[in-house]
Amino acid sequence: MFTLQCQSTRDIRKHSYYTAENEVLLMAATQFQVMGCLNQGNLHIVQLEETCPPFPLLQPVPVVIPKPISPTSSKASTTTAVVTTKAKKQTQPSKFQ
């Protein structure tokens, strides 16, 4: 049995066949440090604590908060932003130089 101290787990009890169990989902390659071991007869308990990897494998996901939906009216207007850029004129080196 493992006891985990984590920051990045997700509870999956609602999606698990064993709803009475405290099952969690871990990100792949999550790293742990063993904090302790207990052996009592046929019961082995390993205490693990999540550590920060020296090189993160994933960038943090930004939290996007959607804007509230406002009621539409018959005179609803939309605006569109158009961005234009001028292309730089490219110069080719002359063959006769």
Coordinates of N, CA and C in Angstrom, one line a residue:
M1 N 0.9 -1.2 0.0 CA 0.0 0.0 0.0 C 0.9 1.2 0.0
F2 N 0.5 2.3 -0.7 CA 1.2 3.5 -0.8 C 0.4 4.6 -0.2
T3 N 1.0 5.5 0.6 CA 0.4 6.7 1.1 C 1.2 7.8 0.4
L4 N 0.4 8.7 -0.3 CA 1.0 9.8 -1.1 C 0.8 11.1 -0.5
Q5 N 1.8 12.0 -0.6 CA 1.6 13.4 -0.3 C 1.9 14.1 -1.6
C6 N 0.9 14.6 -2.3 CA 1.0 15.1 -3.7 C 0.3 16.5 -3.8
Q7 N 0.8 17.2 -4.8 CA 0.1 18.5 -5.2 C -0.6 18.3 -6.5
S8 N -0.2 17.4 -7.3 CA -0.7 17.3 -8.7 C -1.6 16.1 -9.0
T9 N -2.3 15.5 -8.0 CA -3.2 14.4 -8.3 C -4.6 14.9 -8.6
R10 N -5.3 14.0 -9.3 CA -6.7 14.2 -9.6 C -7.6 13.1 -9.0
D11 N -8.6 13.4 -8.3 CA -9.5 12.4 -7.7 C -10.3 11.7 -8.9
I12 N -10.3 10.4 -8.9 CA -11.0 9.7 -10.0 C -12.1 8.7 -9.4
R13 N -12.5 9.0 -8.1 CA -13.5 8.1 -7.5 C -14.8 8.0 -8.3
K14 N -15.2 9.1 -8.9 CA -16.5 9.1 -9.7 C -16.3 8.3 -11.0
H15 N -15.1 8.1 -11.4 CA -14.9 7.3 -12.7 C -14.4 5.9 -12.5
S16 N -14.2 5.5 -11.2 CA -13.6 4.2 -10.9 C -14.7 3.2 -10.6
Y17 N -14.3 2.0 -10.9 CA -15.2 0.8 -10.5 C -15.3 0.7 -9.0
Y18 N -14.2 1.0 -8.3 CA -14.1 0.9 -6.9 C -14.3 2.3 -6.3
T19 N -15.5 2.7 -6.2 CA -15.9 4.1 -5.7 C -15.5 4.3 -4.2
A20 N -15.4 3.2 -3.4 CA -15.1 3.3 -2.0 C -13.6 3.6 -1.8
E21 N -12.8 3.3 -2.8 CA -11.3 3.5 -2.7 C -11.0 5.0 -3.0
N22 N -9.9 5.4 -2.4 CA -9.4 6.8 -2.6 C -8.4 6.8 -3.7
E23 N -8.9 6.5 -4.9 CA -8.0 6.4 -6.1 C -7.8 7.8 -6.7
V24 N -6.5 8.0 -7.1 CA -6.1 9.3 -7.7 C -5.4 9.0 -9.0
L25 N -5.4 10.0 -9.9 CA -4.7 9.9 -11.1 C -3.4 10.7 -11.0
L26 N -2.3 10.2 -11.4 CA -1.0 10.9 -11.4 C -0.6 11.2 -12.8
M27 N 0.1 12.3 -13.0 CA 0.7 12.7 -14.3 C 1.8 11.7 -14.5
A28 N 2.0 11.3 -15.8 CA 3.2 10.4 -16.1 C 4.5 11.1 -15.7
A29 N 5.4 10.3 -15.2 CA 6.7 10.7 -14.8 C 6.7 11.6 -13.6
T30 N 5.7 11.5 -12.7 CA 5.7 12.2 -11.5 C 6.7 11.6 -10.6
Q31 N 7.5 12.4 -9.9 CA 8.6 11.9 -9.1 C 8.3 12.0 -7.7
F32 N 8.8 11.0 -6.9 CA 8.5 10.9 -5.5 C 9.8 10.6 -4.7
Q33 N 9.8 11.0 -3.5 CA 10.9 10.6 -2.6 C 10.2 9.7 -1.5
V34 N 10.9 8.6 -1.2 CA 10.4 7.7 -0.2 C 10.7 8.3 1.2
M35 N 9.6 8.5 2.0 CA 9.8 9.1 3.3 C 9.8 8.1 4.4
G36 N 9.2 6.9 4.2 CA 9.2 5.9 5.2 C 8.6 4.6 4.7
C37 N 8.9 3.5 5.3 CA 8.4 2.2 5.0 C 7.9 1.5 6.3
L38 N 6.8 0.8 6.3 CA 6.3 0.1 7.4 C 6.0 -1.3 7.0
N39 N 6.5 -2.3 7.7 CA 6.2 -3.7 7.4 C 5.6 -4.3 8.6
Q40 N 4.3 -4.6 8.6 CA 3.6 -5.3 9.7 C 2.9 -6.5 9.1
G41 N 3.6 -7.6 9.3 CA 3.1 -8.9 8.8 C 3.0 -8.9 7.3
N42 N 1.8 -9.1 6.8 CA 1.6 -9.1 5.3 C 1.2 -7.7 4.8
L43 N 1.3 -6.7 5.6 CA 0.9 -5.3 5.2 C 2.2 -4.5 5.1
H44 N 2.5 -4.0 3.9 CA 3.6 -3.2 3.6 C 3.1 -1.8 3.2
I45 N 3.5 -0.8 3.9 CA 3.1 0.6 3.7 C 4.3 1.4 3.3
V46 N 4.3 2.1 2.2 CA 5.4 3.0 1.7 C 4.8 4.4 1.7
Q47 N 5.5 5.3 2.4 CA 5.1 6.7 2.4 C 5.9 7.4 1.4
L48 N 5.2 8.1 0.4 CA 5.9 8.8 -0.6 C 5.5 10.3 -0.6
E49 N 6.4 11.2 -1.0 CA 6.2 12.6 -1.1 C 6.6 13.0 -2.5
E50 N 5.7 13.8 -3.1 CA 6.0 14.3 -4.5 C 7.1 15.3 -4.4
T51 N 8.0 15.2 -5.4 CA 9.2 16.2 -5.5 C 9.0 16.9 -6.8
C52 N 9.7 18.1 -6.8 CA 9.7 18.8 -8.1 C 10.9 18.3 -8.9
P53 N 10.6 17.9 -10.2 CA 11.8 17.4 -11.0 C 12.7 18.6 -11.3
P54 N 14.0 18.3 -11.5 CA 15.0 19.3 -11.8 C 14.7 19.9 -13.2
F55 N 14.1 19.1 -14.1 CA 13.7 19.6 -15.4 C 12.3 19.2 -15.7
P56 N 11.4 20.2 -15.6 CA 10.0 19.9 -15.8 C 9.7 19.4 -17.2
L57 N 8.9 18.4 -17.3 CA 8.5 17.8 -18.6 C 7.5 18.5 -19.3
L58 N 6.6 19.2 -18.6 CA 5.5 20.0 -19.2 C 5.5 21.4 -18.7
Q59 N 5.0 22.3 -19.5 CA 4.8 23.7 -19.1 C 3.5 23.8 -18.4
P60 N 3.4 24.6 -17.4 CA 2.1 24.8 -16.7 C 1.0 25.2 -17.6
V61 N -0.2 24.6 -17.4 CA -1.3 24.9 -18.3 C -2.0 26.2 -17.8
P62 N -2.1 27.2 -18.7 CA -2.8 28.4 -18.2 C -4.3 28.2 -17.9
V63 N -4.8 28.9 -16.9 CA -6.2 28.7 -16.6 C -6.9 29.8 -17.4
V64 N -7.9 29.4 -18.2 CA -8.6 30.4 -19.0 C -10.0 30.5 -18.4
I65 N -10.4 31.7 -18.1 CA -11.7 32.0 -17.5 C -12.6 32.6 -18.7
P66 N -13.6 31.9 -19.1 CA -14.4 32.4 -20.2 C -15.2 33.7 -19.8
K67 N -15.4 34.6 -20.7 CA -16.1 35.8 -20.5 C -17.6 35.4 -20.3
P68 N -18.3 36.1 -19.5 CA -19.8 35.7 -19.4 C -20.5 36.0 -20.7
I69 N -21.5 35.2 -20.9 CA -22.3 35.4 -22.2 C -23.3 36.5 -21.9
S70 N -23.3 37.5 -22.7 CA -24.4 38.5 -22.5 C -25.5 38.2 -23.4
P71 N -26.7 38.6 -23.0 CA -27.9 38.4 -23.8 C -27.8 39.1 -25.2
T72 N -28.2 38.5 -26.2 CA -28.1 39.1 -27.5 C -29.4 39.9 -27.8
S73 N -29.2 40.9 -28.6 CA -30.4 41.7 -29.0 C -30.5 41.7 -30.5
S74 N -31.6 42.2 -31.0 CA -31.9 42.2 -32.4 C -30.9 43.1 -33.1
K75 N -30.3 44.1 -32.4 CA -29.4 45.0 -33.1 C -27.9 44.7 -32.6
A76 N -27.7 43.4 -32.4 CA -26.3 43.0 -32.0 C -25.3 43.4 -33.1
S77 N -24.2 43.9 -32.7 CA -23.2 44.2 -33.7 C -21.9 43.4 -33.3
T78 N -21.2 43.1 -34.3 CA -19.9 42.5 -34.1 C -18.8 43.3 -34.7
T79 N -17.7 43.2 -34.1 CA -16.5 44.0 -34.6 C -15.4 43.0 -34.9
T80 N -14.7 43.3 -36.0 CA -13.6 42.4 -36.4 C -12.4 43.3 -36.5
A81 N -11.3 42.8 -35.9 CA -10.0 43.5 -36.0 C -9.2 42.9 -37.1
V82 N -8.7 43.8 -38.0 CA -7.9 43.4 -39.1 C -6.5 44.0 -38.9
V83 N -5.6 43.1 -39.0 CA -4.2 43.6 -38.8 C -3.5 43.4 -40.2
T84 N -2.9 44.5 -40.7 CA -2.2 44.4 -41.9 C -0.7 44.7 -41.7
T85 N 0.1 44.1 -42.5 CA 1.5 44.3 -42.4 C 2.1 44.5 -43.8
K86 N 3.1 45.4 -43.9 CA 3.7 45.6 -45.2 C 4.9 44.6 -45.3
A87 N 4.9 44.0 -46.4 CA 6.0 43.0 -46.7 C 7.3 43.8 -47.0
K88 N 8.4 43.4 -46.5 CA 9.7 44.1 -46.9 C 10.1 43.7 -48.3
K89 N 10.6 44.6 -49.0 CA 11.1 44.3 -50.3 C 12.4 43.6 -50.2
Q90 N 12.5 42.4 -50.8 CA 13.7 41.7 -50.7 C 14.6 42.0 -51.8
T91 N 15.9 42.2 -51.5 CA 16.9 42.5 -52.6 C 17.7 41.3 -52.9
Q92 N 17.9 41.0 -54.1 CA 18.7 39.9 -54.6 C 20.1 40.4 -54.9
P93 N 21.1 39.7 -54.5 CA 22.5 40.2 -54.9 C 22.7 40.1 -56.4
S94 N 23.3 41.0 -57.0 CA 23.5 41.1 -58.4 C 24.6 40.1 -58.8
K95 N 24.5 39.5 -60.0 CA 25.4 38.5 -60.5 C 26.7 39.2 -61.1
F96 N 26.5 40.5 -61.4 CA 27.6 41.2 -62.1 C 28.5 42.0 -61.1
Q97 N 28.4 41.9 -59.9 CA 29.2 42.7 -58.9 C 30.6 42.1 -58.8

